[in-house]
Coordinates of C-alpha atoms and ligand atoms in Angstrom, one line a residue:
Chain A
X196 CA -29.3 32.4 -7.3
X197 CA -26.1 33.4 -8.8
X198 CA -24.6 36.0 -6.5
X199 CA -22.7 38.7 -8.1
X200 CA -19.3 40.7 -6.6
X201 CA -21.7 43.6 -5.5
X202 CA -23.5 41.3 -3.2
X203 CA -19.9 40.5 -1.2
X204 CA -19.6 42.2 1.8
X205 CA -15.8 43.2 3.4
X206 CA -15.3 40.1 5.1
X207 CA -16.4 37.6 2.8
X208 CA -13.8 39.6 0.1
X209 CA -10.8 39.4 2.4
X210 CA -11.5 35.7 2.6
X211 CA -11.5 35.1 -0.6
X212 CA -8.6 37.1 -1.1
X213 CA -6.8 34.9 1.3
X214 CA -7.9 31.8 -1.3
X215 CA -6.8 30.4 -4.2
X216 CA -9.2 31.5 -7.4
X217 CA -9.1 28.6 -9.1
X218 CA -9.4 30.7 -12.2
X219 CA -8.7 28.4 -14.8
X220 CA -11.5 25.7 -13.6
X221 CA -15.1 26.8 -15.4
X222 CA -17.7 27.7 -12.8
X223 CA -19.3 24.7 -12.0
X224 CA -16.1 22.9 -11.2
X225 CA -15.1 25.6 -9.0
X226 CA -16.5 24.3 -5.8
X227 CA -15.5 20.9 -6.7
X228 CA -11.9 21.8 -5.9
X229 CA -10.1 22.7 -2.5
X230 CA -9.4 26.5 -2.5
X231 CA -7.3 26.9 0.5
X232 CA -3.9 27.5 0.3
X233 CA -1.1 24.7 1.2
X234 CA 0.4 25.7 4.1
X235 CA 4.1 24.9 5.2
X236 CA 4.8 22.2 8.0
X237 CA 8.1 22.7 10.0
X238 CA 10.2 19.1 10.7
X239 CA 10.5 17.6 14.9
X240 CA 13.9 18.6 16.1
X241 CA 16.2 16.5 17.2
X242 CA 17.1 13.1 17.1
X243 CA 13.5 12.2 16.2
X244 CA 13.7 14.1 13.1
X245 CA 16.7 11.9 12.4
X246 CA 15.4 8.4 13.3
X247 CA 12.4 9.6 10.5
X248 CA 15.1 11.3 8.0
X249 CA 16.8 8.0 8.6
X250 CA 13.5 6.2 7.6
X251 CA 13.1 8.2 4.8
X252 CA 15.8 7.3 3.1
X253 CA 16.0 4.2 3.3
X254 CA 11.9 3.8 1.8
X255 CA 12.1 5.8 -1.2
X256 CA 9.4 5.1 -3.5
X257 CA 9.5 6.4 -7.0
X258 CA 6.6 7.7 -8.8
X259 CA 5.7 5.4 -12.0
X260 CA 5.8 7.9 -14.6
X261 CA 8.3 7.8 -17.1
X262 CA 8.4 11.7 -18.3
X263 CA 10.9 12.0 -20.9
X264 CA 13.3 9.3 -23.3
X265 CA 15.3 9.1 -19.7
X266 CA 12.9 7.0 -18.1
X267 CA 13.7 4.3 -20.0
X268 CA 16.5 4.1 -17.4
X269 CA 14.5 3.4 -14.8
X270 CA 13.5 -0.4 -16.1
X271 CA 17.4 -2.0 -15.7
X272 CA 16.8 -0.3 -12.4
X273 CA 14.2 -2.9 -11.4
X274 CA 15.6 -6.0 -13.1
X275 CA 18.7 -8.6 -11.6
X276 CA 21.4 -6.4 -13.1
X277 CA 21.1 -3.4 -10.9
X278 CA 18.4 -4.2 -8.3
X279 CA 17.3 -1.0 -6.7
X280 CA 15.3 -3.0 -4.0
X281 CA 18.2 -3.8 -1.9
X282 CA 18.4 0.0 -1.3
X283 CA 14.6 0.3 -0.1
X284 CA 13.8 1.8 -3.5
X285 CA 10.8 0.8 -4.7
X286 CA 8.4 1.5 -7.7
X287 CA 4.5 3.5 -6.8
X288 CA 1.9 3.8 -9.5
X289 CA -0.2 6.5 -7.7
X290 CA 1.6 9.8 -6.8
X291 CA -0.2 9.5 -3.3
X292 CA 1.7 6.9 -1.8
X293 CA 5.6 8.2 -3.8
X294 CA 8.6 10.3 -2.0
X295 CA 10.5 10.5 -4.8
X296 CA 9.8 11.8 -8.7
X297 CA 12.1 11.2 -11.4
X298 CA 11.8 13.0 -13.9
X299 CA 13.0 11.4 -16.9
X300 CA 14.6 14.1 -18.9
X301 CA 13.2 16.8 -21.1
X302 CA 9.7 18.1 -20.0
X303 CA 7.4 19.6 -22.9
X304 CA 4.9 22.3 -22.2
X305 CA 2.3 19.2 -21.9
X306 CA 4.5 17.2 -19.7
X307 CA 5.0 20.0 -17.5
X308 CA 1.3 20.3 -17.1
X309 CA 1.1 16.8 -15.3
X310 CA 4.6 17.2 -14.1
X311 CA 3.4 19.6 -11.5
X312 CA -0.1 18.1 -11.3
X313 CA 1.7 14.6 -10.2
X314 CA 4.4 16.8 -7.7
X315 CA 1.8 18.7 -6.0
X316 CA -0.3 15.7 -5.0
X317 CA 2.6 13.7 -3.6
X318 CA 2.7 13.7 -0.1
X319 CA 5.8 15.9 1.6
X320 CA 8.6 15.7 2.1
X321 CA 8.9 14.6 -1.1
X322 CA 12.1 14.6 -3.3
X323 CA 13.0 15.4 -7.2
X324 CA 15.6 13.8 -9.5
X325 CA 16.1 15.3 -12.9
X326 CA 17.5 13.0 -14.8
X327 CA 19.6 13.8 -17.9
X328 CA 20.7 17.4 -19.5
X329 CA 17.0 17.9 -20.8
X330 CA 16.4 19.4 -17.2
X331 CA 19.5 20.9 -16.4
X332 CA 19.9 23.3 -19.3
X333 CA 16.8 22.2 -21.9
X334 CA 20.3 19.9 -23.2
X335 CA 19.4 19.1 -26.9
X336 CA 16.3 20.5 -27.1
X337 CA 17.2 24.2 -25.3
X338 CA 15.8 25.8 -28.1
X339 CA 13.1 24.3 -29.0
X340 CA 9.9 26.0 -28.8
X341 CA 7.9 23.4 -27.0
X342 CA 10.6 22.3 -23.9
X343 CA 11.5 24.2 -20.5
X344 CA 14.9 24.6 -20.4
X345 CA 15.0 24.5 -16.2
X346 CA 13.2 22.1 -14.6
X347 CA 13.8 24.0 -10.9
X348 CA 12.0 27.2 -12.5
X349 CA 8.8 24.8 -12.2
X350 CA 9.3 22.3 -9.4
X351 CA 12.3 22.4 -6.7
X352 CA 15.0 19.5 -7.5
X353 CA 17.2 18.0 -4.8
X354 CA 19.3 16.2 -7.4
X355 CA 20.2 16.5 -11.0
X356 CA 22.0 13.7 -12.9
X357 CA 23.7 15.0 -15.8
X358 CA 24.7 12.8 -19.3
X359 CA 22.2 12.4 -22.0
X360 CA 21.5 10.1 -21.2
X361 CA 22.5 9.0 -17.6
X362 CA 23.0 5.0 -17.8
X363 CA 21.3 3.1 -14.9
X364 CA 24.9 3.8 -12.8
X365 CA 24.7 7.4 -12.9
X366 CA 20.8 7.1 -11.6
X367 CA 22.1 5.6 -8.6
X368 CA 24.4 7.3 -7.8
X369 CA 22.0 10.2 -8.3
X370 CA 19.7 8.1 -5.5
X371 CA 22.7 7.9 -3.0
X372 CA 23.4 11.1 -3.0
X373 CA 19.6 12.2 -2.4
X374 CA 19.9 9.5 0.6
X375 CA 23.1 11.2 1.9
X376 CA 21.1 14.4 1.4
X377 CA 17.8 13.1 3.6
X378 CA 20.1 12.2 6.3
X379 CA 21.7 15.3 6.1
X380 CA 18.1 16.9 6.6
X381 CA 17.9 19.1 3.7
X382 CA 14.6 17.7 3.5
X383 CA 12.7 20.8 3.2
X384 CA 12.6 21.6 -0.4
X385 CA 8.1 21.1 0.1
X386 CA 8.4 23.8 2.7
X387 CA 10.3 25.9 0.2
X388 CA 7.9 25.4 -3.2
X389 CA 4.9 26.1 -0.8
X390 CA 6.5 29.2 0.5
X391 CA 7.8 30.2 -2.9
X392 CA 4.2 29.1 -4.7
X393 CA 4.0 32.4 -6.2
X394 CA 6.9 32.4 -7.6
X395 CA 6.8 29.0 -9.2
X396 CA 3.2 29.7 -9.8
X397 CA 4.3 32.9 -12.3
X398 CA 6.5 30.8 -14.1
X399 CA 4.3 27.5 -14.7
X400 CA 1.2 29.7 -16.2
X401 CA 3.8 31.4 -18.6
X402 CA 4.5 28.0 -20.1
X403 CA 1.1 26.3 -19.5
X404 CA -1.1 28.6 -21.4
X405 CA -4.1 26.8 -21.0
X406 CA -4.4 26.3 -17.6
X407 CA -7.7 24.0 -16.9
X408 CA -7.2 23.0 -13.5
X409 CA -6.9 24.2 -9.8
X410 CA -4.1 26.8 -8.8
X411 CA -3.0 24.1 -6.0
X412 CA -3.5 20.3 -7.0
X413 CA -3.9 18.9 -3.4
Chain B
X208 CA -13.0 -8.7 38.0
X209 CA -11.1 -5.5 37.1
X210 CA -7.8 -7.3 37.2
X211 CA -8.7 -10.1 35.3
X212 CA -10.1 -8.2 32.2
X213 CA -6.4 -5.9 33.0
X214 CA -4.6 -9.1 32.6
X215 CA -6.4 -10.2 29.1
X216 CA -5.9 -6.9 27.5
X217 CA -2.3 -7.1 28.5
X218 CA -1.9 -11.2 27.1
X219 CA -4.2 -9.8 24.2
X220 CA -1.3 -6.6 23.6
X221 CA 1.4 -9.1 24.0
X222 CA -0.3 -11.6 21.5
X223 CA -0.7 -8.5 18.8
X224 CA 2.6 -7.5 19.2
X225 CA 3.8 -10.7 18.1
X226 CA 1.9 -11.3 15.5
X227 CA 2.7 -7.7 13.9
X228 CA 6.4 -8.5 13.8
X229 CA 6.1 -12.6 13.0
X230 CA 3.9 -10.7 9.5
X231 CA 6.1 -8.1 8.7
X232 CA 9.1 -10.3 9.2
X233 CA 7.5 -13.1 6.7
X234 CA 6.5 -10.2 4.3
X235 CA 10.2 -9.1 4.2
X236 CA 11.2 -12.3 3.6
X237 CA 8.9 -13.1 1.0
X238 CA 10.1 -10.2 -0.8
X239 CA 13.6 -11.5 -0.2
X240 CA 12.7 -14.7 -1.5
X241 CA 11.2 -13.7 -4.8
X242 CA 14.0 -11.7 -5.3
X243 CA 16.4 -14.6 -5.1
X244 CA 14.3 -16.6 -7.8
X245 CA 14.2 -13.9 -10.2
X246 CA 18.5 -13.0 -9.6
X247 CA 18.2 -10.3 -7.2
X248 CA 19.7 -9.7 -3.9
X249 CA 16.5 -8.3 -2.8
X250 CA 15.4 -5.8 -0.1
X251 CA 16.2 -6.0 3.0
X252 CA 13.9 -8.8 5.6
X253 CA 13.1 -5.4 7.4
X254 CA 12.2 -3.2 4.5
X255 CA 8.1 -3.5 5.5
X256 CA 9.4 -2.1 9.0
X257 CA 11.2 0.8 7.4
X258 CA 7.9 1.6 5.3
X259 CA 5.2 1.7 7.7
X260 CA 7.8 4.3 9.9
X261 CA 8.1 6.1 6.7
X262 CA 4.4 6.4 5.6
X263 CA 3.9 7.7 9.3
X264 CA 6.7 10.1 9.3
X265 CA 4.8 12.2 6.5
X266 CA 4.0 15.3 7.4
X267 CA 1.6 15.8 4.8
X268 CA -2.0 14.0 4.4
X269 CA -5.3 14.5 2.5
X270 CA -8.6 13.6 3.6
X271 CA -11.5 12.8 0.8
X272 CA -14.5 12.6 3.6
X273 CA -15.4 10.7 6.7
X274 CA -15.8 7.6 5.1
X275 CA -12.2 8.2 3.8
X276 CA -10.6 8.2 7.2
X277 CA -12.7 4.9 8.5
X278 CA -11.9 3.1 5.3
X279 CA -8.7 1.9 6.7
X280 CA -10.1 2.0 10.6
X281 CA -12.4 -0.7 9.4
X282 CA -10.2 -2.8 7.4
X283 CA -7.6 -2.9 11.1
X284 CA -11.0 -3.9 12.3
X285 CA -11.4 -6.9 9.9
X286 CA -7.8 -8.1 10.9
X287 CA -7.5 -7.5 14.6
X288 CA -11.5 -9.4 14.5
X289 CA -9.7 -12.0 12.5
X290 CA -7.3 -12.7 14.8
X291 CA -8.5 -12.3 17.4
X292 CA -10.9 -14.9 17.6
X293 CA -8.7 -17.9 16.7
X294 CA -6.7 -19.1 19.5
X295 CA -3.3 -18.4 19.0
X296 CA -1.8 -21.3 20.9
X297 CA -3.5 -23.8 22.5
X298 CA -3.7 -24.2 26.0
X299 CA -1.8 -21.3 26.4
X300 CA -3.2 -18.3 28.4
X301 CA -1.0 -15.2 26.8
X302 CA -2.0 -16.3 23.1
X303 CA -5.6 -17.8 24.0
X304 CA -7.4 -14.7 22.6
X305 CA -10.9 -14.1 22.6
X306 CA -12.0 -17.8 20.7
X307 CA -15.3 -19.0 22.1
X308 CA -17.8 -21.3 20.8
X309 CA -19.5 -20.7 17.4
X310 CA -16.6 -18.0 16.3
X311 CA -15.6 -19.6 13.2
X312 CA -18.8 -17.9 12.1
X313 CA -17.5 -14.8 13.7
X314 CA -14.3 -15.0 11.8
X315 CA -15.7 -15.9 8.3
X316 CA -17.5 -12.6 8.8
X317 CA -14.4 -10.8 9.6
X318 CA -12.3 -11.7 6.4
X319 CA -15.1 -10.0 4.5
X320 CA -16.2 -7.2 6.7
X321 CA -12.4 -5.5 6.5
X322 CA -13.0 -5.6 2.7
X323 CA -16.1 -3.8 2.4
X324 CA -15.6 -1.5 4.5
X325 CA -12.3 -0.3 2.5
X326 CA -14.8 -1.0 -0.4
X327 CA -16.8 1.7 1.3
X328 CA -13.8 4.1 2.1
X329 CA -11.9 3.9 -1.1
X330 CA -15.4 4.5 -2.7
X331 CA -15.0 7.9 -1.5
X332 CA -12.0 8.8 -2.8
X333 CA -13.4 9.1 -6.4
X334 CA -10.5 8.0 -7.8
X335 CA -11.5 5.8 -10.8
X336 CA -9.0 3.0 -10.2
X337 CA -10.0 2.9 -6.4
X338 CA -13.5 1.0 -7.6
X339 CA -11.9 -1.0 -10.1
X340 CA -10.0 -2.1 -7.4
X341 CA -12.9 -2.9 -5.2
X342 CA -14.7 -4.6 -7.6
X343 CA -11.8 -6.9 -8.7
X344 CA -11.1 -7.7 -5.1
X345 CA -14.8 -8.3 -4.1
X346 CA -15.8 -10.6 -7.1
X347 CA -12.4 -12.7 -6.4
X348 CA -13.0 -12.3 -2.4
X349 CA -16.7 -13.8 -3.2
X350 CA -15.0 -16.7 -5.6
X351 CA -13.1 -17.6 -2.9
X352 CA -14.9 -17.6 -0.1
X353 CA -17.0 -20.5 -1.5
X354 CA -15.2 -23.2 -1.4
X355 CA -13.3 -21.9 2.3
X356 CA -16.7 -21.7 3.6
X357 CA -17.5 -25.3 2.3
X358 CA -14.2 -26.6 3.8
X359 CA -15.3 -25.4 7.1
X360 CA -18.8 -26.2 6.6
X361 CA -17.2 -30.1 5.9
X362 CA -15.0 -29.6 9.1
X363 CA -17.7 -28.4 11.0
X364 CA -20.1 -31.2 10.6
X365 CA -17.2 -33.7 10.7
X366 CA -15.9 -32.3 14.6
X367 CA -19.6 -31.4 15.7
X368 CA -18.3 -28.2 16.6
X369 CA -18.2 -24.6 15.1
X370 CA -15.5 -23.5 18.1
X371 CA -11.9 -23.4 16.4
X372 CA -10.6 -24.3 19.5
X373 CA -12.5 -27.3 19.8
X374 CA -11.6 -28.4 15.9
X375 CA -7.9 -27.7 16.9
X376 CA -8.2 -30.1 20.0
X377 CA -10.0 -32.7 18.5
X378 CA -6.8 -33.3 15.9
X379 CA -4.2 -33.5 19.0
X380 CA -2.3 -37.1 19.4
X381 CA -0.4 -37.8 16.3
X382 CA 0.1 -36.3 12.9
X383 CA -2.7 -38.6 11.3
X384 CA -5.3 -37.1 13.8
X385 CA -5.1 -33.4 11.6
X386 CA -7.8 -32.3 9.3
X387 CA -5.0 -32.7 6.8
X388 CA -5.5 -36.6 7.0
X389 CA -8.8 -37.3 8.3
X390 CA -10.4 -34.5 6.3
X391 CA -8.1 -33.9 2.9
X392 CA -11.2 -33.3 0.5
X393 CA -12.0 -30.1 2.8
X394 CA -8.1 -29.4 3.1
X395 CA -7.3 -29.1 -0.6
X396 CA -10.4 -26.9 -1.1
X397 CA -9.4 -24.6 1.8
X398 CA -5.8 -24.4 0.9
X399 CA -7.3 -22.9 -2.5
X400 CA -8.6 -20.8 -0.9
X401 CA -6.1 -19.8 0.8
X402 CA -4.2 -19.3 -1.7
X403 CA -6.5 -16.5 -3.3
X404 CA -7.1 -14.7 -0.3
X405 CA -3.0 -14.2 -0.2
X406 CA -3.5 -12.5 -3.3
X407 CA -0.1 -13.4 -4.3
X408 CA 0.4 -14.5 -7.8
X409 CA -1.7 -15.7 -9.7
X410 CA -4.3 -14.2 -7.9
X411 CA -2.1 -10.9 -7.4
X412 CA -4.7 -8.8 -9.9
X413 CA -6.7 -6.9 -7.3
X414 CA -3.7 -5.1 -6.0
X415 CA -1.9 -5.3 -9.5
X416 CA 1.3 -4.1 -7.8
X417 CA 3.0 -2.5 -10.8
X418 CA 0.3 -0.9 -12.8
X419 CA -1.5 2.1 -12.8
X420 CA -4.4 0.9 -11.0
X421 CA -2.8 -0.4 -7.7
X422 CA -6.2 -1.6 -6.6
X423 CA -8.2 0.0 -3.9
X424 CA -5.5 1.9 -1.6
X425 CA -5.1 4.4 -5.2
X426 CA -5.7 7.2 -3.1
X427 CA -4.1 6.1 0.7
X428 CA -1.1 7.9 1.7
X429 CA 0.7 8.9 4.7
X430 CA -0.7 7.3 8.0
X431 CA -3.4 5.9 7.2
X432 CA -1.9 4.1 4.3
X433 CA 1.2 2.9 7.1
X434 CA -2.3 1.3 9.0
X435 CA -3.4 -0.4 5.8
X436 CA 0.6 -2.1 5.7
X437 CA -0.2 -2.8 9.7
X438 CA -3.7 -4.7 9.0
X439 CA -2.1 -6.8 5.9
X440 CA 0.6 -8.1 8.3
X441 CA -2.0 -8.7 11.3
X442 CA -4.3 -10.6 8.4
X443 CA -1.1 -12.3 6.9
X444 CA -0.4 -13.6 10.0
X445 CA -4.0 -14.4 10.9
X446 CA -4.7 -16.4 8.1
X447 CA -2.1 -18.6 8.8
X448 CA -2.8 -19.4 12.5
X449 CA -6.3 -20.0 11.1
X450 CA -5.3 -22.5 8.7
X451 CA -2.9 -23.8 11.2
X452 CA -5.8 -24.3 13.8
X453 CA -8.3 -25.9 11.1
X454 CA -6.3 -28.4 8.8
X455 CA -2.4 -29.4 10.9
X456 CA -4.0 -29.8 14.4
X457 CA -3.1 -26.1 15.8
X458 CA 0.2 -25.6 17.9
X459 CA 0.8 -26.9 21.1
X460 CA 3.6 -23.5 21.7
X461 CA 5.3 -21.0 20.1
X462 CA 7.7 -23.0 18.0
X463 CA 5.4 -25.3 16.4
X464 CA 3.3 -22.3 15.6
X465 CA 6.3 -20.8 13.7
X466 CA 7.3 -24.0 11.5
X467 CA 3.9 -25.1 10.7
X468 CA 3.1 -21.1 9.7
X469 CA 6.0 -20.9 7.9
X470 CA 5.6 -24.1 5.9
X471 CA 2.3 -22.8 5.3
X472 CA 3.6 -19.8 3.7
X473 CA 5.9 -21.2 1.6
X474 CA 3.0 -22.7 -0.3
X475 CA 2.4 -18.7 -1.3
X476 CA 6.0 -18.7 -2.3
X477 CA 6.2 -21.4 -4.6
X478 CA 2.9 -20.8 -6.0
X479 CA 3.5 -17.3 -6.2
X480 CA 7.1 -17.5 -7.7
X481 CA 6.0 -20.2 -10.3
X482 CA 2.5 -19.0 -11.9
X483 CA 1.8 -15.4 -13.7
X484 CA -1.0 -13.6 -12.7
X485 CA -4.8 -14.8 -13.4
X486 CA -7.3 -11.6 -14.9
X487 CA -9.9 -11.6 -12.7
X488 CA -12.7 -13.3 -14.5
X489 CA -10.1 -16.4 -14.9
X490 CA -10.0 -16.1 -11.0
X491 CA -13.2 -16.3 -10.5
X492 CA -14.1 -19.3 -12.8
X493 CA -11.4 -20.9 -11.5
X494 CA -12.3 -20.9 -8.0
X495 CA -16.2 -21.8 -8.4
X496 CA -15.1 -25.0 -10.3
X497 CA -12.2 -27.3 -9.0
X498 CA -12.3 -26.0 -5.7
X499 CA -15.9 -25.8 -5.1
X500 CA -16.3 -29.0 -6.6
X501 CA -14.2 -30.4 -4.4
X502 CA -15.5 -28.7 -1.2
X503 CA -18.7 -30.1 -2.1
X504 CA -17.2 -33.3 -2.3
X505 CA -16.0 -33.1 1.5
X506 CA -19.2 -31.4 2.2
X507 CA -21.4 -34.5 0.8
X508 CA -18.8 -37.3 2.2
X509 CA -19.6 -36.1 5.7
X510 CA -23.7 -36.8 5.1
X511 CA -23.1 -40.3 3.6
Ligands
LIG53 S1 19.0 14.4 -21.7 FE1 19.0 13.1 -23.6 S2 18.1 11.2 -23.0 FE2 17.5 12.7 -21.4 S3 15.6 13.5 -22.1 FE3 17.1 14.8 -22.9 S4 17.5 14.0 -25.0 FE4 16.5 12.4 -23.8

């Protein structure tokens, strides 16, 4: 029997205050899908944070998704010319097992969709490169009615890499400079979306107006 | 008593630990190898190292289920039951493990038991690409395992024996006393076999390591997918000292464990370097006919 919001007592409506509504999922797919909401996970102190900041950057592993006409960059990457294996970076088809998302210049309103679908089901501490002007500033498209002009309105970004758009060079430098920026420790940009998810929330359902899946994509 | 079973569970530590690094070390250089025939410079020998710490260090993990979390328990299960049950080094104490009579049964049933039950746990991560995975690596695991069993099956009946150790000793005193010699019908169809369970190129589909479907770890991450990167180098290792112990008259010490391993591997290398990647139905028909025909072969010489 299909209980109605009468039947709720107190208790069971501060709980599900304390959820996520999963508004956008039709009713039968509602209990399919985690409601809880993420919580934040604070780093180990110390030199043991290091030794693992130290092993984080040097195993980054890029999520296979080519986003935008940027990620077209990312193929000389792999090949003799460049070779980003010798820096431990590596290519991941699943966004399970990836650190790192490139984001390969301008997002749509559709790419932004899966953009943040793929980002929230990558494991933390995970990093972002924007790649290219597209998510700087929107670049050539910063009009246009179908493309976010800032990606870090929707997603946090450790590093952007600016030209439109970037050769192969400019996308590794872009990579060193995350790795100098792991081993630094300014690793907590997860902590920050999850604590911010409001925020970033607001601003991804005013572009995504037809939001069809869960509030948090675990 | 109590000391002695102290004592084995200390050589068997010690025996583990090695075999983890000797692995991951010929993973890495694998890697580095490859990258040298295709131009690169490559990653670095201890990049698999780096990884596992990395996959650990995540501070972030999602569970699909029970069955989820034992998926990769069980497939540790299938390597450590691998290798444990082959003697390591012969005559030796430390690297003895637990080999007794009748366990190449025991370790046949191994290779497959680590698969299905990561068939089981990946099941339940409902990813679609985690059972198209499964089912690309069962149908080739089943291919091969046809002619490997018939090698050993030839083996067996040729030694009298089903005790690895046993078929190890019975090849010592000279190079023309291996199975390699005496046996080569049942050593071409194991090494086959061997190949495909590398699942290096050609037979690289099931993990497809650049497409969308990376095979049955889809939905693995954090720890448990730094245990799945553990277990391959444990089995990686495994396999060899199998093949080692079976076919080129098992090592007399550490040293002749490590060249005869490593000359082993290479056969992954070159094959792997030199031959694109099989789909899996060409997999299969190609292990059930050359290689089965010729295990039957050695299986049939042995009754006449
Ligand atoms: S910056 Fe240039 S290359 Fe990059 S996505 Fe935008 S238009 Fe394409």
């Amino acid at each position: 029997m299909d209980k109605t919001t009468d039947d709720l007592t107190t208790r069971e409506d501060l709980d599900r205050q304390l959820k996520m509504p999963n508004a956008g999922l039709s009713k039968e797919d509602q209990p399919l899908f985690c409601d809880a909401a993420p919580q934040t996970v604070a780093p180990y102190r110390g030199i043991w944070e290091n030794f693992l900041n130290w092993a984080r950057a040097n195993s980054l592993w890029i999520l296979g998704f080519g986003t935008g006409c940027g990620a077209i960059e990312l193929r000389p990457l792999m090949t003799a010319r460049f070779d980003m294996y010798r820096f431990g970076v590596q290519a991941r088809p699943t966004p399970r097992q990836s650190c790192v998302f490139v984001i390969g210049g301008y997002a749509s309103t559709k790419t932004i969709k899966r953009v943040v679908r793929s980002y929230e089901q990558m494991q933390g501490p995970k990093f972002v490169l924007g790649l290219g002007s597209c998510t700087i500033n929107g670049g050539m498209y910063w009009d246009s009615y179908n493309t976010i002009n800032r990606l870090d309105h929707y997603i946090p970004v450790d590093q952007y890499i600016a030209g439109c758009m970037p050769r192969p060079e400019a996308l590794l430098a872009g990579i060193k400079e995350l790795k100098k920026q792991i081993l630094a420790g300014d690793t907590e940009n997860t902590n920050k979306y999850i604590e911010n998810l409001d925020w970033y929330k607001a601003n991804q359902k005013k572009i995504i107006t037809e939001w069809d899946m869960p509030d948090y994509n675990w | 008593m109590i000391e002695k079973i102290l004592l084995k569970g200390f050589y068997t530590l010690i025996s583990l630990f090695v075999i983890t690094n000797y692995g991951l070390l010929l993973m890495g250089s694998m890697a580095r190898i490859t990258a040298r025939v295709q131009g690169r410079i490559g990653q670095p020998v201890w990049q698999p190292y780096i990884d596992i710490v990395k996959n650990n260090a995540k501070r972030w993990s999602i569970s699909h289920g029970v069955m989820f979390y034992l998926g990769p328990v069980f497939r540790l299960a299938g390597g450590l039951g691998t290798y444990l049950f082959i003697p390591g080094i012969l005559g030796s104490v430390v690297f003895a493990n637990f080999s007794f009579s009748g366990d190449v049964i025991l370790v046949l049933y191994f290779i497959f038991f680590g698969q299905l039950g990561m068939a089981l746990g990946a099941g339940q991560s409902g990813h679609p690409y985690s059972p198209v995975g499964v089912s690309r690596g069962l149908a080739q695991m089943t291919a091969f395992e046809v002619p490997f069993t018939l090698a050993v099956i030839a083996l067996a009946s040729q030694y009298g024996t089903l005790s690895i150790t046993e078929i190890a000793m019975a090849q010592q005193g000279g190079i023309l006393n291996w199975s390699a010699f005496t046996n080569p019908l049942a050593t071409i169809a194991g090494l086959f076999a061997f190949v495909g369970m590398s699942m290096h190129n050609p037979f690289s589909v099931v993990i497809a390591p650049q497409e969308i479907p990376i095979g049955p770890p889809t939905e693995y991450q954090s720890s448990m997918l730094g245990m799945l990167q553990t277990n391959r180098a444990i089995f990686n290792g495994a396999k060899l000292v199998l093949f080692v112990n079976l076919f080129y008259g098992g090592a007399n010490n550490i040293f002749e464990l490590v060249i005869k391993t490593f000359i082993l591997y290479f056969i992954n290398v070159f094959v792997g370097v030199s031959f694109p990647r099989f789909r899996i139905e060409q997999a299969i028909r190609f292990f059930l006919f050359v290689p089965t025909i010729i295990g039957l072969a050695a299986v049939l010489i042995q009754y006449i």
